[in-house]
PDB file of C-alpha atoms in Angstrom:
ATOM      1  CA  MET L   7     -74.516  49.921  31.835  1.00 88.00           C
ATOM      2  CA  LEU L   8     -74.514  53.582  32.854  1.00 96.00           C
ATOM      3  CA  LYS L   9     -77.089  54.850  35.349  1.00 96.00           C
ATOM      4  CA  ARG L  10     -78.288  58.424  35.965  1.00 97.00           C
ATOM      5  CA  CYS L  11     -81.026  59.838  38.228  1.00 97.00           C
ATOM      6  CA  ARG L  12     -82.828  63.204  38.148  1.00 96.00           C
ATOM      7  CA  PRO L  13     -85.936  64.702  39.822  1.00 94.00           C
ATOM      8  CA  LEU L  14     -88.691  64.923  37.192  1.00 93.00           C
ATOM      9  CA  LEU L  15     -92.454  64.325  36.916  1.00 90.00           C
ATOM     10  CA  GLY L  16     -92.856  64.875  40.665  1.00 88.00           C
ATOM     11  CA  THR L  17     -90.630  61.896  41.462  1.00 92.00           C
ATOM     12  CA  PHE L  18     -87.116  60.604  40.812  1.00 95.00           C
ATOM     13  CA  VAL L  19     -86.436  59.262  37.327  1.00 97.00           C
ATOM     14  CA  GLU L  20     -83.614  56.753  36.909  1.00 97.00           C
ATOM     15  CA  ILE L  21     -82.347  55.833  33.447  1.00 98.00           C
ATOM     16  CA  SER L  22     -79.932  52.997  32.723  1.00 97.00           C
ATOM     17  CA  ALA L  23     -78.398  52.502  29.275  1.00 97.00           C
ATOM     18  CA  ASP L  24     -75.121  51.844  27.493  1.00 92.00           C
ATOM     19  CA  ARG L  25     -74.659  55.342  25.987  1.00 92.00           C
ATOM     20  CA  GLU L  26     -74.381  58.541  28.039  1.00 93.00           C
ATOM     21  CA  ASP L  27     -75.522  60.849  25.223  1.00 94.00           C
ATOM     22  CA  ALA L  28     -78.626  58.706  24.817  1.00 97.00           C
ATOM     23  CA  ILE L  29     -79.408  59.027  28.526  1.00 98.00           C
ATOM     24  CA  ASP L  30     -79.250  62.828  28.203  1.00 97.00           C
ATOM     25  CA  ALA L  31     -81.664  62.695  25.249  1.00 97.00           C
ATOM     26  CA  ALA L  32     -84.022  60.451  27.217  1.00 98.00           C
ATOM     27  CA  PHE L  33     -84.071  62.869  30.145  1.00 98.00           C
ATOM     28  CA  GLU L  34     -84.825  65.730  27.745  1.00 98.00           C
ATOM     29  CA  ALA L  35     -87.807  63.803  26.342  1.00 98.00           C
ATOM     30  CA  ILE L  36     -89.177  63.346  29.856  1.00 98.00           C
ATOM     31  CA  ALA L  37     -88.587  67.018  30.674  1.00 97.00           C
ATOM     32  CA  GLN L  38     -90.512  67.973  27.529  1.00 98.00           C
ATOM     33  CA  VAL L  39     -93.517  65.901  28.603  1.00 98.00           C
ATOM     34  CA  HIS L  40     -93.370  67.610  32.015  1.00 96.00           C
ATOM     35  CA  ARG L  41     -93.330  71.072  30.396  1.00 97.00           C
ATOM     36  CA  LEU L  42     -96.290  70.221  28.179  1.00 98.00           C
ATOM     37  CA  MET L  43     -98.546  68.264  30.526  1.00 97.00           C
ATOM     38  CA  SER L  44     -97.904  69.236  34.131  1.00 96.00           C
ATOM     39  CA  ALA L  45    -100.926  70.923  35.698  1.00 96.00           C
ATOM     40  CA  HIS L  46     -98.464  72.692  38.019  1.00 95.00           C
ATOM     41  CA  GLU L  47     -96.833  74.624  35.144  1.00 95.00           C
ATOM     42  CA  PRO L  48     -98.904  77.775  34.319  1.00 95.00           C
ATOM     43  CA  GLY L  49     -97.845  77.725  30.673  1.00 96.00           C
ATOM     44  CA  SER L  50     -98.296  74.015  29.987  1.00 98.00           C
ATOM     45  CA  ASP L  51    -100.812  72.737  27.458  1.00 98.00           C
ATOM     46  CA  VAL L  52    -102.840  71.225  30.294  1.00 98.00           C
ATOM     47  CA  SER L  53    -102.988  74.519  32.202  1.00 98.00           C
ATOM     48  CA  ARG L  54    -103.983  76.417  29.047  1.00 98.00           C
ATOM     49  CA  ILE L  55    -106.788  73.920  28.481  1.00 98.00           C
ATOM     50  CA  ASN L  56    -107.968  74.390  32.055  1.00 98.00           C
ATOM     51  CA  ARG L  57    -107.934  78.188  31.725  1.00 97.00           C
ATOM     52  CA  LEU L  58    -109.238  78.698  28.203  1.00 98.00           C
ATOM     53  CA  ALA L  59    -110.733  75.597  26.566  1.00 98.00           C
ATOM     54  CA  HIS L  60    -114.276  76.293  27.809  1.00 97.00           C
ATOM     55  CA  GLN L  61    -114.172  79.539  25.762  1.00 97.00           C
ATOM     56  CA  ARG L  62    -112.466  78.378  22.574  1.00 97.00           C
ATOM     57  CA  PRO L  63    -110.492  75.428  21.182  1.00 98.00           C
ATOM     58  CA  VAL L  64    -106.915  75.346  22.458  1.00 98.00           C
ATOM     59  CA  GLU L  65    -104.155  74.220  20.102  1.00 98.00           C
ATOM     60  CA  VAL L  66    -101.741  71.826  21.815  1.00 98.00           C
ATOM     61  CA  ASP L  67     -98.472  70.096  20.997  1.00 98.00           C
ATOM     62  CA  ASP L  68     -98.612  66.835  19.058  1.00 98.00           C
ATOM     63  CA  TRP L  69     -97.417  64.913  22.138  1.00 98.00           C
ATOM     64  CA  THR L  70    -100.188  66.402  24.277  1.00 98.00           C
ATOM     65  CA  ALA L  71    -102.747  65.568  21.599  1.00 98.00           C
ATOM     66  CA  ARG L  72    -101.528  61.953  21.549  1.00 98.00           C
ATOM     67  CA  VAL L  73    -101.942  61.657  25.320  1.00 98.00           C
ATOM     68  CA  LEU L  74    -105.385  63.287  25.239  1.00 98.00           C
ATOM     69  CA  GLU L  75    -106.427  60.903  22.463  1.00 98.00           C
ATOM     70  CA  ARG L  76    -105.253  57.879  24.450  1.00 98.00           C
ATOM     71  CA  ALA L  77    -106.886  59.193  27.630  1.00 97.00           C
ATOM     72  CA  LEU L  78    -110.208  59.567  25.816  1.00 98.00           C
ATOM     73  CA  TYR L  79    -109.770  56.106  24.307  1.00 97.00           C
ATOM     74  CA  TRP L  80    -109.375  54.537  27.747  1.00 96.00           C
ATOM     75  CA  ALA L  81    -112.230  56.641  29.138  1.00 95.00           C
ATOM     76  CA  THR L  82    -114.488  55.308  26.391  1.00 96.00           C
ATOM     77  CA  GLN L  83    -113.326  51.700  26.680  1.00 94.00           C
ATOM     78  CA  SER L  84    -113.606  51.656  30.476  1.00 93.00           C
ATOM     79  CA  GLY L  85    -116.971  53.391  30.670  1.00 93.00           C
ATOM     80  CA  GLY L  86    -115.407  56.248  32.608  1.00 92.00           C
ATOM     81  CA  ALA L  87    -113.356  54.202  35.084  1.00 90.00           C
ATOM     82  CA  PHE L  88    -110.479  56.220  33.633  1.00 93.00           C
ATOM     83  CA  ASP L  89    -111.530  59.881  33.449  1.00 95.00           C
ATOM     84  CA  PRO L  90    -109.064  62.796  33.129  1.00 96.00           C
ATOM     85  CA  VAL L  91    -111.825  65.365  33.700  1.00 97.00           C
ATOM     86  CA  ARG L  92    -113.094  63.792  36.919  1.00 95.00           C
ATOM     87  CA  ALA L  93    -109.507  63.269  38.037  1.00 94.00           C
ATOM     88  CA  GLY L  94    -108.678  66.923  37.454  1.00 96.00           C
ATOM     89  CA  LYS L  95    -111.675  68.203  39.375  1.00 95.00           C
ATOM     90  CA  GLY L  96    -110.839  65.885  42.275  1.00 93.00           C
ATOM     91  CA  ALA L  97    -107.143  66.823  42.291  1.00 93.00           C
ATOM     92  CA  LEU L  98    -108.037  70.512  42.328  1.00 95.00           C
ATOM     93  CA  ALA L  99    -110.475  70.032  45.209  1.00 93.00           C
ATOM     94  CA  ARG L 100    -107.797  68.183  47.249  1.00 90.00           C
ATOM     95  CA  GLY L 101    -105.193  70.845  46.527  1.00 93.00           C
ATOM     96  CA  ALA L 102    -103.043  68.308  44.689  1.00 92.00           C
ATOM     97  CA  ILE L 103    -102.826  70.668  41.705  1.00 95.00           C
ATOM     98  CA  PRO L 104    -103.127  74.472  41.706  1.00 96.00           C
ATOM     99  CA  ARG L 105    -105.835  76.667  40.220  1.00 96.00           C
ATOM    100  CA  HIS L 106    -103.960  79.214  38.154  1.00 96.00           C
ATOM    101  CA  ARG L 107    -104.895  82.849  37.598  1.00 91.00           C
ATOM    102  CA  ASP L 108    -107.894  83.170  35.254  1.00 93.00           C
ATOM    103  CA  GLN L 109    -108.682  79.462  35.657  1.00 97.00           C
ATOM    104  CA  PRO L 110    -112.397  79.034  36.451  1.00 97.00           C
ATOM    105  CA  GLN L 111    -113.821  76.720  39.056  1.00 96.00           C
ATOM    106  CA  PRO L 112    -114.612  73.461  37.255  1.00 97.00           C
ATOM    107  CA  GLU L 113    -118.179  72.473  36.539  1.00 96.00           C
ATOM    108  CA  ALA L 114    -117.500  69.518  34.236  1.00 93.00           C
ATOM    109  CA  SER L 115    -116.811  66.236  36.018  1.00 92.00           C
ATOM    110  CA  HIS L 116    -117.104  63.730  33.172  1.00 96.00           C
ATOM    111  CA  TRP L 117    -114.796  62.928  30.266  1.00 97.00           C
ATOM    112  CA  THR L 118    -117.554  63.494  27.694  1.00 97.00           C
ATOM    113  CA  TRP L 119    -117.211  67.250  28.286  1.00 97.00           C
ATOM    114  CA  LEU L 120    -113.710  67.111  26.769  1.00 98.00           C
ATOM    115  CA  GLU L 121    -113.407  67.055  22.971  1.00 98.00           C
ATOM    116  CA  LEU L 122    -110.346  66.661  20.772  1.00 98.00           C
ATOM    117  CA  GLN L 123    -110.204  67.490  17.063  1.00 98.00           C
ATOM    118  CA  GLY L 124    -106.714  66.926  15.711  1.00 97.00           C
ATOM    119  CA  ARG L 125    -104.527  69.066  17.954  1.00 98.00           C
ATOM    120  CA  SER L 126    -107.391  71.264  19.209  1.00 98.00           C
ATOM    121  CA  ALA L 127    -108.860  70.545  22.642  1.00 98.00           C
ATOM    122  CA  GLN L 128    -112.096  72.027  23.942  1.00 98.00           C
ATOM    123  CA  LEU L 129    -114.133  71.771  27.133  1.00 98.00           C
ATOM    124  CA  LEU L 130    -117.879  72.155  26.644  1.00 97.00           C
ATOM    125  CA  LYS L 131    -118.104  73.924  29.999  1.00 97.00           C
ATOM    126  CA  PRO L 132    -115.501  75.022  32.578  1.00 98.00           C
ATOM    127  CA  GLY L 133    -113.458  72.039  33.666  1.00 97.00           C
ATOM    128  CA  CYS L 134    -110.085  70.892  34.902  1.00 98.00           C
ATOM    129  CA  ILE L 135    -108.192  68.014  33.329  1.00 98.00           C
ATOM    130  CA  ASP L 136    -105.320  66.139  34.924  1.00 96.00           C
ATOM    131  CA  LEU L 137    -103.196  63.803  32.813  1.00 97.00           C
ATOM    132  CA  GLY L 138    -101.148  62.564  35.767  1.00 90.00           C
ATOM    133  CA  GLY L 139    -102.734  59.123  35.401  1.00 88.00           C
ATOM    134  CA  ILE L 140    -101.245  58.556  31.947  1.00 96.00           C
ATOM    135  CA  ALA L 141     -98.628  61.207  31.098  1.00 97.00           C
ATOM    136  CA  LYS L 142     -95.892  59.667  33.237  1.00 96.00           C
ATOM    137  CA  GLY L 143     -96.176  56.457  31.261  1.00 97.00           C
ATOM    138  CA  PHE L 144     -96.116  58.409  28.003  1.00 98.00           C
ATOM    139  CA  ALA L 145     -92.950  60.184  29.168  1.00 98.00           C
ATOM    140  CA  ILE L 146     -91.293  56.845  29.901  1.00 98.00           C
ATOM    141  CA  ASP L 147     -92.191  55.637  26.398  1.00 98.00           C
ATOM    142  CA  ARG L 148     -90.685  58.763  24.805  1.00 98.00           C
ATOM    143  CA  ALA L 149     -87.499  58.234  26.842  1.00 98.00           C
ATOM    144  CA  ILE L 150     -87.298  54.650  25.586  1.00 98.00           C
ATOM    145  CA  GLU L 151     -87.716  55.940  22.033  1.00 98.00           C
ATOM    146  CA  ALA L 152     -84.789  58.302  22.594  1.00 98.00           C
ATOM    147  CA  LEU L 153     -82.595  55.449  23.834  1.00 98.00           C
ATOM    148  CA  HIS L 154     -83.503  53.368  20.786  1.00 97.00           C
ATOM    149  CA  ARG L 155     -82.915  56.282  18.429  1.00 96.00           C
ATOM    150  CA  ASP L 156     -79.417  56.846  19.795  1.00 95.00           C
ATOM    151  CA  GLY L 157     -78.422  53.228  19.292  1.00 95.00           C
ATOM    152  CA  CYS L 158     -78.696  51.705  22.768  1.00 97.00           C
ATOM    153  CA  ALA L 159     -78.846  47.914  22.891  1.00 95.00           C
ATOM    154  CA  GLN L 160     -80.206  47.782  26.445  1.00 96.00           C
ATOM    155  CA  GLY L 161     -82.097  50.299  28.526  1.00 97.00           C
ATOM    156  CA  LEU L 162     -84.394  50.794  31.496  1.00 97.00           C
ATOM    157  CA  VAL L 163     -86.380  53.877  32.522  1.00 98.00           C
ATOM    158  CA  ASN L 164     -87.791  53.945  36.067  1.00 97.00           C
ATOM    159  CA  ALA L 165     -89.991  56.874  37.094  1.00 96.00           C
ATOM    160  CA  GLY L 166     -90.965  56.376  40.710  1.00 91.00           C
ATOM    161  CA  GLY L 167     -91.634  52.656  40.222  1.00 90.00           C
ATOM    162  CA  ASP L 168     -93.336  52.909  36.835  1.00 95.00           C
ATOM    163  CA  MET L 169     -90.887  51.623  34.267  1.00 97.00           C
ATOM    164  CA  ARG L 170     -90.120  50.177  30.854  1.00 98.00           C
ATOM    165  CA  GLY L 171     -87.107  48.224  29.673  1.00 97.00           C
ATOM    166  CA  PHE L 172     -85.707  46.713  26.489  1.00 97.00           C
ATOM    167  CA  GLY L 173     -82.818  44.558  25.411  1.00 96.00           C
ATOM    168  CA  ALA L 174     -81.701  40.945  25.494  1.00 95.00           C
ATOM    169  CA  HIS L 175     -81.785  40.634  29.286  1.00 92.00           C
ATOM    170  CA  SER L 176     -84.808  40.930  31.567  1.00 92.00           C
ATOM    171  CA  ALA L 177     -84.884  43.214  34.598  1.00 92.00           C
ATOM    172  CA  PRO L 178     -86.276  41.651  37.805  1.00 93.00           C
ATOM    173  CA  VAL L 179     -88.745  44.049  39.463  1.00 94.00           C
ATOM    174  CA  THR L 180     -89.834  43.465  43.062  1.00 92.00           C
ATOM    175  CA  VAL L 181     -93.445  44.319  43.906  1.00 91.00           C
ATOM    176  CA  VAL L 182     -93.851  45.270  47.570  1.00 89.00           C
ATOM    177  CA  GLU L 183     -96.716  45.571  50.018  1.00 84.00           C
ATOM    178  CA  PRO L 184     -97.497  49.319  50.177  1.00 84.00           C
ATOM    179  CA  ARG L 185     -97.595  49.716  53.968  1.00 79.00           C
ATOM    180  CA  GLN L 186     -94.584  47.784  55.234  1.00 78.00           C
ATOM    181  CA  ARG L 187     -92.681  47.645  51.918  1.00 83.00           C
ATOM    182  CA  ARG L 188     -92.452  43.876  52.310  1.00 87.00           C
ATOM    183  CA  PRO L 189     -91.438  42.146  49.031  1.00 90.00           C
ATOM    184  CA  LEU L 190     -94.246  39.936  47.767  1.00 89.00           C
ATOM    185  CA  ALA L 191     -93.601  39.152  44.113  1.00 88.00           C
ATOM    186  CA  VAL L 192     -91.005  39.469  41.374  1.00 91.00           C
ATOM    187  CA  VAL L 193     -91.812  40.411  37.791  1.00 92.00           C
ATOM    188  CA  ASP L 194     -89.243  39.725  35.067  1.00 92.00           C
ATOM    189  CA  LEU L 195     -89.553  42.784  32.847  1.00 93.00           C
ATOM    190  CA  LEU L 196     -88.448  41.898  29.306  1.00 93.00           C
ATOM    191  CA  ASN L 197     -89.177  44.369  26.487  1.00 96.00           C
ATOM    192  CA  SER L 198     -92.273  45.553  28.313  1.00 97.00           C
ATOM    193  CA  ALA L 199     -93.546  48.153  30.777  1.00 98.00           C
ATOM    194  CA  LEU L 200     -94.848  48.042  34.336  1.00 97.00           C
ATOM    195  CA  ALA L 201     -96.911  50.454  36.422  1.00 96.00           C
ATOM    196  CA  THR L 202     -98.308  50.293  39.956  1.00 93.00           C
ATOM    197  CA  SER L 203    -101.098  52.264  41.643  1.00 88.00           C
ATOM    198  CA  GLY L 204    -102.065  51.918  45.274  1.00 82.00           C
ATOM    199  CA  GLY L 205    -102.282  53.439  48.700  1.00 77.00           C
ATOM    200  CA  LEU L 206     -99.610  55.751  50.068  1.00 78.00           C
ATOM    201  CA  PRO L 207     -98.464  55.428  53.715  1.00 74.00           C
ATOM    202  CA  ASP L 208     -99.127  58.486  55.894  1.00 75.00           C
ATOM    203  CA  ASP L 209     -97.090  59.573  58.925  1.00 75.00           C
ATOM    204  CA  GLN L 210     -98.791  56.914  61.068  1.00 70.00           C
ATOM    205  CA  GLY L 211     -98.164  54.145  58.549  1.00 68.00           C
ATOM    206  CA  ARG L 212    -101.791  54.013  57.445  1.00 77.00           C
ATOM    207  CA  LEU L 213    -102.570  53.862  53.751  1.00 78.00           C
ATOM    208  CA  THR L 214    -104.336  56.816  52.142  1.00 80.00           C
ATOM    209  CA  PHE L 215    -106.194  56.561  48.834  1.00 79.00           C
ATOM    210  CA  GLU L 216    -107.373  60.126  48.162  1.00 74.00           C
ATOM    211  CA  HIS L 217    -105.231  60.368  45.039  1.00 74.00           C
ATOM    212  CA  LEU L 218    -107.084  57.344  43.607  1.00 77.00           C
ATOM    213  CA  GLY L 219    -110.564  58.586  44.429  1.00 70.00           C
ATOM    214  CA  GLY L 220    -111.238  56.176  47.281  1.00 71.00           C
ATOM    215  CA  THR L 221    -110.315  52.827  48.778  1.00 75.00           C
ATOM    216  CA  ASN L 222    -110.758  49.657  46.752  1.00 78.00           C
ATOM    217  CA  PRO L 223    -112.811  47.192  48.844  1.00 76.00           C
ATOM    218  CA  ARG L 224    -110.304  44.388  48.254  1.00 81.00           C
ATOM    219  CA  TRP L 225    -106.944  45.774  47.211  1.00 86.00           C
ATOM    220  CA  SER L 226    -104.222  48.066  48.507  1.00 88.00           C
ATOM    221  CA  SER L 227    -102.321  48.158  45.190  1.00 90.00           C
ATOM    222  CA  VAL L 228    -102.454  46.890  41.623  1.00 91.00           C
ATOM    223  CA  THR L 229     -99.604  46.326  39.166  1.00 94.00           C
ATOM    224  CA  VAL L 230     -99.996  46.047  35.387  1.00 95.00           C
ATOM    225  CA  VAL L 231     -97.506  44.812  32.802  1.00 95.00           C
ATOM    226  CA  ALA L 232     -98.179  45.984  29.226  1.00 96.00           C
ATOM    227  CA  ALA L 233     -96.380  46.700  25.980  1.00 97.00           C
ATOM    228  CA  THR L 234     -96.185  50.440  26.679  1.00 98.00           C
ATOM    229  CA  ALA L 235     -95.840  52.405  29.891  1.00 98.00           C
ATOM    230  CA  CYS L 236     -98.623  54.742  28.757  1.00 97.00           C
ATOM    231  CA  ASP L 237    -101.143  51.888  28.649  1.00 97.00           C
ATOM    232  CA  ALA L 238     -99.785  50.241  31.809  1.00 97.00           C
ATOM    233  CA  ASP L 239    -100.195  53.572  33.632  1.00 95.00           C
ATOM    234  CA  ALA L 240    -103.802  54.021  32.497  1.00 95.00           C
ATOM    235  CA  LEU L 241    -104.743  50.391  33.086  1.00 95.00           C
ATOM    236  CA  THR L 242    -103.691  50.514  36.742  1.00 93.00           C
ATOM    237  CA  LYS L 243    -106.252  53.290  37.274  1.00 91.00           C
ATOM    238  CA  ILE L 244    -108.895  51.333  35.373  1.00 90.00           C
ATOM    239  CA  LEU L 245    -108.189  48.127  37.287  1.00 87.00           C
ATOM    240  CA  TRP L 246    -108.272  50.071  40.547  1.00 84.00           C
ATOM    241  CA  ALA L 247    -111.680  51.573  39.769  1.00 84.00           C
ATOM    242  CA  ALA L 248    -113.291  48.670  37.921  1.00 80.00           C
ATOM    243  CA  GLY L 249    -111.644  45.689  39.646  1.00 70.00           C
ATOM    244  CA  GLU L 250    -111.923  42.329  37.969  1.00 67.00           C
ATOM    245  CA  ASP L 251    -114.466  43.785  35.519  1.00 73.00           C
ATOM    246  CA  ALA L 252    -111.455  45.324  33.750  1.00 83.00           C
ATOM    247  CA  GLY L 253    -110.221  41.881  32.695  1.00 84.00           C
ATOM    248  CA  ARG L 254    -111.487  42.273  29.120  1.00 87.00           C
ATOM    249  CA  LEU L 255    -109.512  45.518  28.763  1.00 91.00           C
ATOM    250  CA  LEU L 256    -106.365  43.836  30.010  1.00 92.00           C
ATOM    251  CA  ASP L 257    -106.913  41.063  27.473  1.00 89.00           C
ATOM    252  CA  ALA L 258    -107.551  43.523  24.647  1.00 88.00           C
ATOM    253  CA  ALA L 259    -104.307  45.370  25.448  1.00 92.00           C
ATOM    254  CA  GLY L 260    -102.306  42.156  25.836  1.00 92.00           C
ATOM    255  CA  ALA L 261    -101.657  43.217  29.440  1.00 94.00           C
ATOM    256  CA  LYS L 262    -101.382  41.208  32.656  1.00 92.00           C
ATOM    257  CA  ALA L 263    -101.808  42.225  36.264  1.00 92.00           C
ATOM    258  CA  LEU L 264    -101.490  41.361  39.909  1.00 92.00           C
ATOM    259  CA  ALA L 265    -103.136  42.828  42.986  1.00 90.00           C
ATOM    260  CA  ILE L 266    -102.164  43.018  46.661  1.00 90.00           C
ATOM    261  CA  ASN L 267    -105.072  42.782  49.089  1.00 89.00           C
ATOM    262  CA  HIS L 268    -105.558  44.619  52.373  1.00 86.00           C
ATOM    263  CA  ASP L 269    -104.040  41.709  54.290  1.00 87.00           C
ATOM    264  CA  GLY L 270    -100.763  42.269  52.456  1.00 87.00           C
ATOM    265  CA  GLU L 271    -100.980  39.211  50.229  1.00 88.00           C
ATOM    266  CA  VAL L 272    -100.920  38.699  46.471  1.00 88.00           C
ATOM    267  CA  GLU L 273    -104.554  38.010  45.701  1.00 76.00           C
ATOM    268  CA  ALA L 274    -104.869  38.035  41.941  1.00 64.00           C
ATOM    269  CA  VAL L 275    -101.985  36.942  39.728  1.00 51.00           C
ATOM    270  CA  PHE L 276    -102.276  36.870  35.944  1.00 52.00           C
ATOM    271  CA  GLU L 277     -99.137  35.018  34.834  1.00 45.00           C
ATOM    272  CA  VAL L 278     -96.686  37.833  35.537  1.00 44.00           C
ATOM    273  CA  ALA L 279     -95.281  37.028  38.960  1.00 42.00           C
ATOM    274  CA  GLU L 280     -94.208  34.326  41.324  1.00 44.00           C
ATOM    275  CA  GLU L 281     -94.764  34.660  45.050  1.00 43.00           C
ATOM    276  CA  HIS L 282     -91.730  34.545  47.308  1.00 42.00           C
ATOM    277  CA  ALA L 283     -91.350  31.292  49.165  1.00 35.00           C
TER     278      ALA L 283
END
């Protein structure tokens, strides 16, 4: 297996496969998602939506439309636990994403103010969307498609801990406690995807949760295993916001999950992991 690593999507992306030309194609797919959906890129589809979609419908790339459609699907199914409009307004307020020239201050803070008709996106009043909670998973899925298309028999794409693999052999993935990075569980990833959302250690070793909209009363991180990285990515945000109430959505997606509580222990395990002895 060949292995390559590049900085993309605001993290490091590592791709392992048995064909070098396929790895290059997979990286290009990820770079294309970044160009289309990064709120940091002034010319991206997301930035054009944030600048213009409150005035007129904005035509977007087919890939962007697919992510917007899936984001709105999960917003509907989760009753707003997943919300790209609320996430964008919060990210802008924290300075996590920039406000570009001619981009208005957002008023909309609910996903129902975002509409999609085919490849045309519109905001019913000034708003700011952020697809960071789902686009990374979509990029991983497009990279996997590229590996398949170029004839790879085995492959693994890892974007900052969110990943998807395929082939005859499983890939063991260690899930760690966010603060001390202590290994707590191992997931055997076989023709499936995995995503984790949780607190990030600050300079003093304390966990911060601003990027997730607040601390979960029980958990410091959640990990979801699903068929696609796009859905695994979104479901971690839903599980984080909705807790155990999101169980029906996990079931509907054929997904499984585990959580790590604030004491640094695996609290909820849904058939995907075994605790270390």
